[in-house]
Short mmCIF file of C-alpha atoms in Angstrom, two decimals:
data_model
loop_
_atom_site.label_atom_id
_atom_site.label_comp_id
_atom_site.label_asym_id
_atom_site.label_seq_id
_atom_site.Cartn_x
_atom_site.Cartn_y
_atom_site.Cartn_z
CA UNK A 1 111.87 73.70 128.60
CA UNK A 2 112.54 76.73 126.37
CA UNK A 3 116.37 76.94 126.29
CA UNK A 4 119.10 77.62 123.76
CA UNK A 5 122.80 76.73 123.97
CA UNK A 6 125.38 79.51 123.65
CA UNK A 7 126.92 77.85 120.57
CA UNK A 8 123.51 78.03 118.88
CA UNK A 9 123.22 81.71 119.80
CA UNK A 10 126.62 82.41 118.25
CA UNK A 11 125.40 80.98 114.94
CA UNK A 12 122.29 83.18 114.69
CA UNK A 13 122.25 86.34 112.60
CA UNK A 14 122.39 89.41 114.87
CA UNK A 15 119.28 90.97 113.36
CA UNK A 16 117.17 87.86 113.93
CA UNK A 17 116.99 88.06 117.73
CA UNK A 18 117.01 90.40 120.73
CA UNK A 19 119.31 89.44 123.60
CA UNK A 20 118.00 90.49 127.03
CA UNK A 21 120.05 90.57 130.23
CA UNK A 22 117.66 90.20 133.22
CA UNK A 23 120.31 90.60 135.95
CA UNK A 24 120.34 93.56 138.32
CA UNK A 25 122.34 96.75 137.75
CA UNK A 26 125.06 95.68 140.15
CA UNK A 27 125.73 92.57 138.10
CA UNK A 28 125.89 94.51 134.84
CA UNK A 29 128.98 96.36 136.10
CA UNK A 30 130.88 93.07 135.92
CA UNK A 31 130.16 92.64 132.21
CA UNK A 32 127.41 91.83 129.70
CA UNK A 33 127.21 89.70 126.58
CA UNK A 34 127.89 92.02 123.63
CA UNK A 35 124.72 93.26 121.97
CA UNK A 36 122.46 92.61 124.96
CA UNK A 37 119.95 95.09 126.34
CA UNK A 38 119.09 95.29 130.02
CA UNK A 39 115.59 94.61 131.36
CA UNK A 40 115.90 93.47 134.96
CA UNK A 41 113.88 90.54 136.27
CA UNK A 42 111.99 92.88 138.58
CA UNK A 43 110.11 94.34 135.60
CA UNK A 44 108.95 90.91 134.47
CA UNK A 45 107.37 90.47 137.89
CA UNK A 46 106.01 93.96 138.46
CA UNK A 47 105.44 95.61 135.08
CA UNK A 48 105.22 93.09 132.24
CA UNK A 49 103.43 95.64 130.03
CA UNK A 50 106.49 97.91 129.98
CA UNK A 51 108.64 94.89 129.04
CA UNK A 52 106.34 94.00 126.15
CA UNK A 53 106.55 97.56 124.77
CA UNK A 54 110.36 97.33 124.59
CA UNK A 55 110.43 94.09 122.58
CA UNK A 56 109.70 93.16 118.95
CA UNK A 57 107.43 90.13 118.48
CA UNK A 58 108.91 89.60 115.02
CA UNK A 59 112.25 88.65 116.58
CA UNK A 60 113.31 85.74 118.76
CA UNK A 61 113.82 86.92 122.34
CA UNK A 62 116.78 85.31 124.12
CA UNK A 63 117.03 86.03 127.85
CA UNK A 64 119.82 85.30 130.29
CA UNK A 65 120.64 85.74 133.98
CA UNK A 66 123.77 84.43 135.71
CA UNK A 67 123.11 80.70 135.46
CA UNK A 68 119.94 80.49 133.36
CA UNK A 69 117.43 79.89 136.15
CA UNK A 70 115.30 83.01 136.52
CA UNK A 71 115.63 83.86 132.82
CA UNK A 72 113.88 80.57 132.07
CA UNK A 73 110.83 81.75 134.05
CA UNK A 74 110.93 85.09 132.25
CA UNK A 75 111.06 83.32 128.88
CA UNK A 76 107.99 81.28 129.81
CA UNK A 77 106.17 84.47 130.77
CA UNK A 78 106.99 86.13 127.45
CA UNK A 79 105.95 83.00 125.58
CA UNK A 80 102.52 83.21 127.21
CA UNK A 81 102.31 86.75 125.80
CA UNK A 82 102.88 85.52 122.25
CA UNK A 83 106.68 85.96 121.95
CA UNK A 84 109.15 83.43 120.59
CA UNK A 85 111.19 83.55 123.80
CA UNK A 86 113.92 81.24 125.10
CA UNK A 87 116.46 81.25 127.94
CA UNK A 88 120.20 80.96 127.40
CA UNK A 89 121.18 77.65 128.98
CA UNK A 90 123.80 78.22 131.65
CA UNK A 91 123.21 81.97 131.46
CA UNK A 92 126.06 84.46 131.54
CA UNK A 93 128.36 81.73 132.84
CA UNK A 94 128.02 79.85 129.55
CA UNK A 95 129.27 82.92 127.72
CA UNK A 96 132.25 83.18 130.08
CA UNK A 97 133.05 79.51 129.50
CA UNK A 98 133.07 80.11 125.73
CA UNK A 99 135.45 83.06 126.15
CA UNK A 100 137.83 81.01 128.26
CA UNK A 101 137.84 78.19 125.72
CA UNK A 102 138.72 80.72 123.05
CA UNK A 103 141.61 82.04 125.16
CA UNK A 104 143.03 78.54 125.49
CA UNK A 105 143.51 78.42 121.73
CA UNK A 106 145.51 81.66 121.64
CA UNK A 107 149.27 81.50 121.21
CA UNK A 108 151.75 82.71 123.80
CA UNK A 109 152.58 85.72 121.62
CA UNK A 110 148.89 86.67 121.27
CA UNK A 111 148.43 86.44 125.03
CA UNK A 112 151.57 88.51 125.68
CA UNK A 113 150.29 91.18 123.28
CA UNK A 114 146.98 91.40 125.16
CA UNK A 115 148.78 91.66 128.50
CA UNK A 116 150.93 94.47 127.13
CA UNK A 117 147.83 96.37 125.98
CA UNK A 118 146.27 96.03 129.44
CA UNK A 119 149.40 97.44 131.07
CA UNK A 120 149.55 100.21 128.49
CA UNK A 121 145.98 101.23 129.36
CA UNK A 122 147.04 101.75 133.00
CA UNK A 123 150.16 103.73 132.06
CA UNK A 124 148.47 105.92 129.47
CA UNK A 125 144.68 106.24 129.31
CA UNK A 126 143.95 105.51 132.99
CA UNK A 127 147.13 106.81 134.59
CA UNK A 128 145.45 109.91 136.05
CA UNK A 129 142.30 108.17 137.30
CA UNK A 130 143.76 104.88 138.52
CA UNK A 131 147.53 104.81 139.01
CA UNK A 132 147.88 108.34 140.38
CA UNK A 133 145.30 107.96 143.21
CA UNK A 134 146.70 104.48 143.95
CA UNK A 135 150.23 105.88 144.29
CA UNK A 136 148.95 108.87 146.27
CA UNK A 137 147.19 106.63 148.79
CA UNK A 138 150.31 104.49 149.17
CA UNK A 139 152.38 107.62 149.89
CA UNK A 140 149.86 109.59 151.98
CA UNK A 141 148.95 106.70 154.27
CA UNK A 142 152.44 105.06 154.19
CA UNK A 143 151.07 101.76 152.92
CA UNK A 144 154.32 100.50 151.38
CA UNK A 145 157.57 100.57 153.35
CA UNK A 146 161.10 99.36 152.83
CA UNK A 147 161.36 95.57 153.19
CA UNK A 148 157.61 94.89 153.07
CA UNK A 149 156.32 91.60 151.74
CA UNK A 150 152.75 92.32 150.69
CA UNK A 151 150.15 89.62 150.14
CA UNK A 152 147.84 90.98 147.42
CA UNK A 153 144.53 89.23 148.08
CA UNK A 154 142.66 88.46 144.86
CA UNK A 155 138.98 87.51 145.07
CA UNK A 156 138.51 87.44 141.30
CA UNK A 157 136.51 90.67 141.12
CA UNK A 158 137.40 93.83 139.19
CA UNK A 159 138.75 95.68 142.25
CA UNK A 160 141.26 93.09 143.43
CA UNK A 161 142.41 92.28 139.89
CA UNK A 162 143.07 95.95 139.16
CA UNK A 163 144.84 96.31 142.51
CA UNK A 164 147.20 93.50 141.51
CA UNK A 165 148.09 95.24 138.24
CA UNK A 166 148.62 98.58 140.01
CA UNK A 167 150.97 96.90 142.48
CA UNK A 168 152.96 95.46 139.58
CA UNK A 169 153.13 98.92 138.03
CA UNK A 170 154.27 100.71 141.20
CA UNK A 171 156.88 98.01 141.81
CA UNK A 172 158.22 98.74 138.33
CA UNK A 173 159.13 102.22 139.61
CA UNK A 174 160.76 100.57 142.69
CA UNK A 175 161.29 103.65 144.90
CA UNK A 176 161.46 101.29 147.90
CA UNK A 177 162.32 97.62 148.00
CA UNK A 178 159.32 95.37 148.65
CA UNK A 179 158.03 91.98 147.58
CA UNK A 180 154.62 90.87 146.30
CA UNK A 181 152.71 87.61 146.53
CA UNK A 182 149.40 87.40 144.65
CA UNK A 183 147.16 85.13 146.68
CA UNK A 184 143.85 83.59 145.61
CA UNK A 185 141.95 81.71 148.27
CA UNK A 186 139.45 79.26 146.80
CA UNK A 187 136.74 78.90 149.47
CA UNK A 188 134.80 76.44 147.32
CA UNK A 189 134.21 78.13 143.96
CA UNK A 190 132.35 76.33 141.21
CA UNK A 191 134.57 75.05 138.39
CA UNK A 192 133.62 77.87 136.00
CA UNK A 193 134.36 80.58 138.58
CA UNK A 194 137.70 79.06 139.55
CA UNK A 195 138.57 78.82 135.87
CA UNK A 196 137.57 82.46 135.30
CA UNK A 197 139.95 83.70 138.01
CA UNK A 198 142.84 81.64 136.62
CA UNK A 199 142.06 82.72 133.06
CA UNK A 200 141.97 86.42 133.94
CA UNK A 201 145.17 86.15 135.95
CA UNK A 202 146.91 84.54 132.98
CA UNK A 203 145.56 87.19 130.60
CA UNK A 204 146.69 90.01 132.90
CA UNK A 205 150.11 88.54 133.62
CA UNK A 206 149.52 88.04 137.34
CA UNK A 207 151.43 85.05 138.84
CA UNK A 208 148.85 83.87 141.37
CA UNK A 209 149.24 81.44 144.24
CA UNK A 210 146.03 79.47 144.86
CA UNK A 211 145.13 77.57 147.98
CA UNK A 212 142.00 75.66 148.89
CA UNK A 213 139.68 76.05 151.85
CA UNK A 214 136.25 74.72 152.80
CA UNK A 215 134.69 78.00 153.96
CA UNK A 216 131.62 77.76 151.72
CA UNK A 217 130.82 74.31 153.11
CA UNK A 218 131.38 75.55 156.67
CA UNK A 219 128.85 78.40 156.35
CA UNK A 220 126.44 76.58 154.04
CA UNK A 221 124.20 75.48 156.92
CA UNK A 222 124.30 78.79 158.81
CA UNK A 223 120.95 80.57 158.76
CA UNK A 224 121.85 83.87 160.44
CA UNK A 225 124.30 86.25 158.72
CA UNK A 226 126.14 83.64 156.59
CA UNK A 227 127.79 86.39 154.49
CA UNK A 228 129.21 88.10 157.61
CA UNK A 229 130.56 84.78 158.91
CA UNK A 230 132.00 83.93 155.51
CA UNK A 231 133.78 87.31 155.30
CA UNK A 232 135.25 86.91 158.79
CA UNK A 233 136.47 83.39 158.06
CA UNK A 234 137.99 84.43 154.75
CA UNK A 235 139.85 87.31 156.39
CA UNK A 236 141.28 84.96 159.01
CA UNK A 237 142.36 82.43 156.39
CA UNK A 238 144.07 85.17 154.37
CA UNK A 239 146.01 86.46 157.37
CA UNK A 240 147.08 82.95 158.31
CA UNK A 241 148.20 81.95 154.81
CA UNK A 242 149.92 85.31 154.21
CA UNK A 243 151.93 84.92 157.40
CA UNK A 244 152.82 81.36 156.41
CA UNK A 245 154.15 82.75 153.09
CA UNK A 246 156.37 85.23 154.95
CA UNK A 247 154.24 88.33 154.30
CA UNK A 248 153.80 91.14 156.81
CA UNK A 249 150.83 92.83 155.11
CA UNK A 250 147.65 91.83 153.30
CA UNK A 251 146.17 94.19 150.70
CA UNK A 252 142.42 94.30 150.09
CA UNK A 253 140.59 95.97 147.20
CA UNK A 254 138.24 98.36 148.98
CA UNK A 255 137.92 101.65 147.07
CA UNK A 256 136.81 105.25 147.70
CA UNK A 257 133.12 104.48 147.17
CA UNK A 258 133.29 101.65 149.73
CA UNK A 259 134.72 104.14 152.21
CA UNK A 260 132.02 106.81 151.85
CA UNK A 261 129.26 104.20 151.88
CA UNK A 262 130.67 102.76 155.10
CA UNK A 263 130.77 106.20 156.74
CA UNK A 264 127.15 106.95 155.84
CA UNK A 265 125.94 103.44 156.72
CA UNK A 266 127.50 103.77 160.17
CA UNK A 267 125.50 106.92 160.85
CA UNK A 268 122.20 105.81 159.29
CA UNK A 269 122.10 102.21 160.47
CA UNK A 270 124.71 101.90 163.21
CA UNK A 271 124.26 105.17 165.13
CA UNK A 272 128.01 105.79 165.07
CA UNK A 273 130.60 107.92 163.30
CA UNK A 274 133.43 105.80 161.95
CA UNK A 275 135.26 105.07 158.73
CA UNK A 276 136.96 102.24 156.87
CA UNK A 277 140.62 102.89 157.69
CA UNK A 278 143.33 102.87 154.99
CA UNK A 279 145.41 100.53 157.15
CA UNK A 280 145.02 98.55 160.35
CA UNK A 281 147.20 96.47 162.67
CA UNK A 282 145.88 92.94 163.04
CA UNK A 283 144.69 92.16 166.56
CA UNK A 284 144.91 88.39 166.08
CA UNK A 285 148.03 88.00 163.94
CA UNK A 286 151.03 89.69 165.51
CA UNK A 287 153.16 91.73 163.15
CA UNK A 288 150.54 91.70 160.38
CA UNK A 289 148.83 94.73 158.84
CA UNK A 290 145.86 95.20 156.52
CA UNK A 291 146.22 97.89 153.84
CA UNK A 292 143.73 99.34 151.32
CA UNK A 293 145.71 100.92 148.44
CA UNK A 294 142.59 101.63 146.32
CA UNK A 295 141.41 103.97 149.09
CA UNK A 296 141.36 107.02 146.78
CA UNK A 297 140.29 105.24 143.57
CA UNK A 298 136.73 105.78 142.33
CA UNK A 299 134.53 102.82 141.40
CA UNK A 300 133.35 104.44 138.16
CA UNK A 301 136.97 104.70 137.02
CA UNK A 302 137.55 101.02 137.80
CA UNK A 303 134.45 100.12 135.76
CA UNK A 304 135.63 102.33 132.88
CA UNK A 305 138.98 100.50 132.85
CA UNK A 306 137.23 97.14 132.93
CA UNK A 307 134.95 97.99 130.02
CA UNK A 308 137.75 99.54 127.98
CA UNK A 309 139.69 96.27 128.17
CA UNK A 310 136.60 94.06 127.75
CA UNK A 311 137.13 92.21 131.03
CA UNK A 312 134.65 89.85 132.65
CA UNK A 313 135.19 89.33 136.38
CA UNK A 314 133.53 87.54 139.27
CA UNK A 315 130.87 89.44 141.21
CA UNK A 316 130.28 87.04 144.08
CA UNK A 317 130.51 83.31 143.64
CA UNK A 318 129.37 81.82 146.92
CA UNK A 319 126.45 79.45 147.52
CA UNK A 320 124.28 82.32 148.69
CA UNK A 321 124.75 84.97 146.02
CA UNK A 322 126.36 83.40 142.95
CA UNK A 323 123.06 83.77 141.10
CA UNK A 324 123.16 87.55 141.73
CA UNK A 325 120.29 89.65 143.01
CA UNK A 326 118.25 89.20 139.85
CA UNK A 327 118.28 85.44 140.29
CA UNK A 328 117.16 85.52 143.91
CA UNK A 329 113.76 83.93 144.39
CA UNK A 330 113.35 84.42 148.14
CA UNK A 331 111.98 87.97 147.90
CA UNK A 332 114.81 89.57 149.87
CA UNK A 333 115.22 93.34 149.55
CA UNK A 334 118.31 95.20 148.43
CA UNK A 335 121.20 95.37 150.86
CA UNK A 336 121.73 98.31 153.17
CA UNK A 337 124.89 99.11 151.22
CA UNK A 338 122.91 99.32 147.98
CA UNK A 339 120.34 101.56 149.66
CA UNK A 340 123.14 103.82 150.87
CA UNK A 341 124.74 103.86 147.42
CA UNK A 342 121.44 104.88 145.85
CA UNK A 343 120.96 107.59 148.48
CA UNK A 344 124.38 109.06 147.73
CA UNK A 345 123.59 109.04 144.00
CA UNK A 346 120.32 110.88 144.67
CA UNK A 347 122.01 113.49 146.87
CA UNK A 348 124.68 114.01 144.22
CA UNK A 349 122.03 115.26 141.79
CA UNK A 350 121.67 118.47 143.80
CA UNK A 351 125.10 118.54 145.46
CA UNK A 352 128.00 117.43 143.23
CA UNK A 353 130.38 117.59 146.22
CA UNK A 354 128.42 115.25 148.47
CA UNK A 355 130.83 112.32 148.02
CA UNK A 356 133.98 114.26 148.83
CA UNK A 357 132.19 115.97 151.73
CA UNK A 358 131.29 112.59 153.24
CA UNK A 359 134.89 111.39 152.77
CA UNK A 360 136.41 114.50 154.36
CA UNK A 361 133.92 114.61 157.24
CA UNK A 362 135.92 112.01 159.18
CA UNK A 363 139.12 114.00 158.61
CA UNK A 364 137.60 117.15 160.09
CA UNK A 365 136.08 115.94 163.37
CA UNK A 366 135.95 118.74 165.96
CA UNK A 367 135.88 117.02 169.37
CA UNK A 368 134.73 120.27 171.03
CA UNK A 369 131.41 119.88 169.21
CA UNK A 370 130.95 116.16 169.87
CA UNK A 371 128.65 114.98 172.68
CA UNK A 372 130.67 111.83 173.31
CA UNK A 373 133.39 109.73 171.71
CA UNK A 374 135.34 106.56 172.42
CA UNK A 375 139.10 106.22 172.52
CA UNK A 376 140.84 102.93 173.24
CA UNK A 377 137.52 101.53 174.43
CA UNK A 378 136.96 104.33 176.94
CA UNK A 379 133.94 106.62 176.49
CA UNK A 380 134.50 110.35 176.94
CA UNK A 381 131.54 112.72 177.45
CA UNK A 382 131.56 116.48 177.04
CA UNK A 383 130.13 116.87 180.58
CA UNK A 384 133.30 115.26 182.00
CA UNK A 385 135.20 118.52 181.53
CA UNK A 386 132.40 121.00 180.86
CA UNK A 387 132.50 122.77 184.27
CA UNK A 388 136.30 122.97 184.18
CA UNK A 389 136.31 125.06 181.02
#
């Protein structure tokens, strides 16, 4: 097997090798190993000639995916083409493990200094793009009220981690009295992913509460829509635990781009006009609400903040997708959400306002021009009152 340990990689001279990240574009948003170039696994399968043209045979080629599985196959393929190619053992996760080990050796003062710099980046550099739209959503949609106890649900990804820091910042201004609990539900994460969440929380100064569940095991044998079932179960667990902790709201990290993608997906694939609401009353847990305070925050701005601070977050760490799309070997196509995201990006090339137009479309619904609509489960048709007009 053609593999190299991360500690061996760290000892090599930078000019002696080329580091290649074979994960998909979605995974790259969550972080890359410094110095790596991106050539997704798809090109190794479909256009090996273009891959060969991008690489120097005089250098060692070191490839990595999330866990070092698919990159091993890609290394074998390059080797058959005459390259000195190897796969990084453990993949991107091995790099994360090395970073976390390094953090353990840092003093309390060093850690406090890093936390202060992270908070400074929100107050200064990213105040306009992150804190302002966060605060505006909280005010416009009345997400925070006097006496609230908000359960900030942290999955370990960039969105929920940023949301936690923004909540800490808005509480610092304390215009209304409210309490925060930062909740991490472990549905069965691998050791490295659990450690990454705890490490990031410590670095960012977020006092998390962690509780265990067996959701991953429960959905592991489900063949049809395991991700949907997992999401539903996780939501129920979060509501239940939040209520147990005395909270009256749970906060989730859905952002502006999630909203517009949901609107367009509903029309294209669901034959319906609907949106992801900024807040909802729970139908199963009396007195509980779900709020989305990142509702007006753009994903590109979240990514910019992440990269500025050099963060590495979880993408998805379940049994089904922890290897990321580039490590999938079952031939599945991109998700409908990814297709919709790509469509919006294509439309934006000729119409720079397409995103805001999609967002505002559900704020400007004219019922007089709608064939039919539902309200409280009752369908209303324009013919019902047409002859009376």
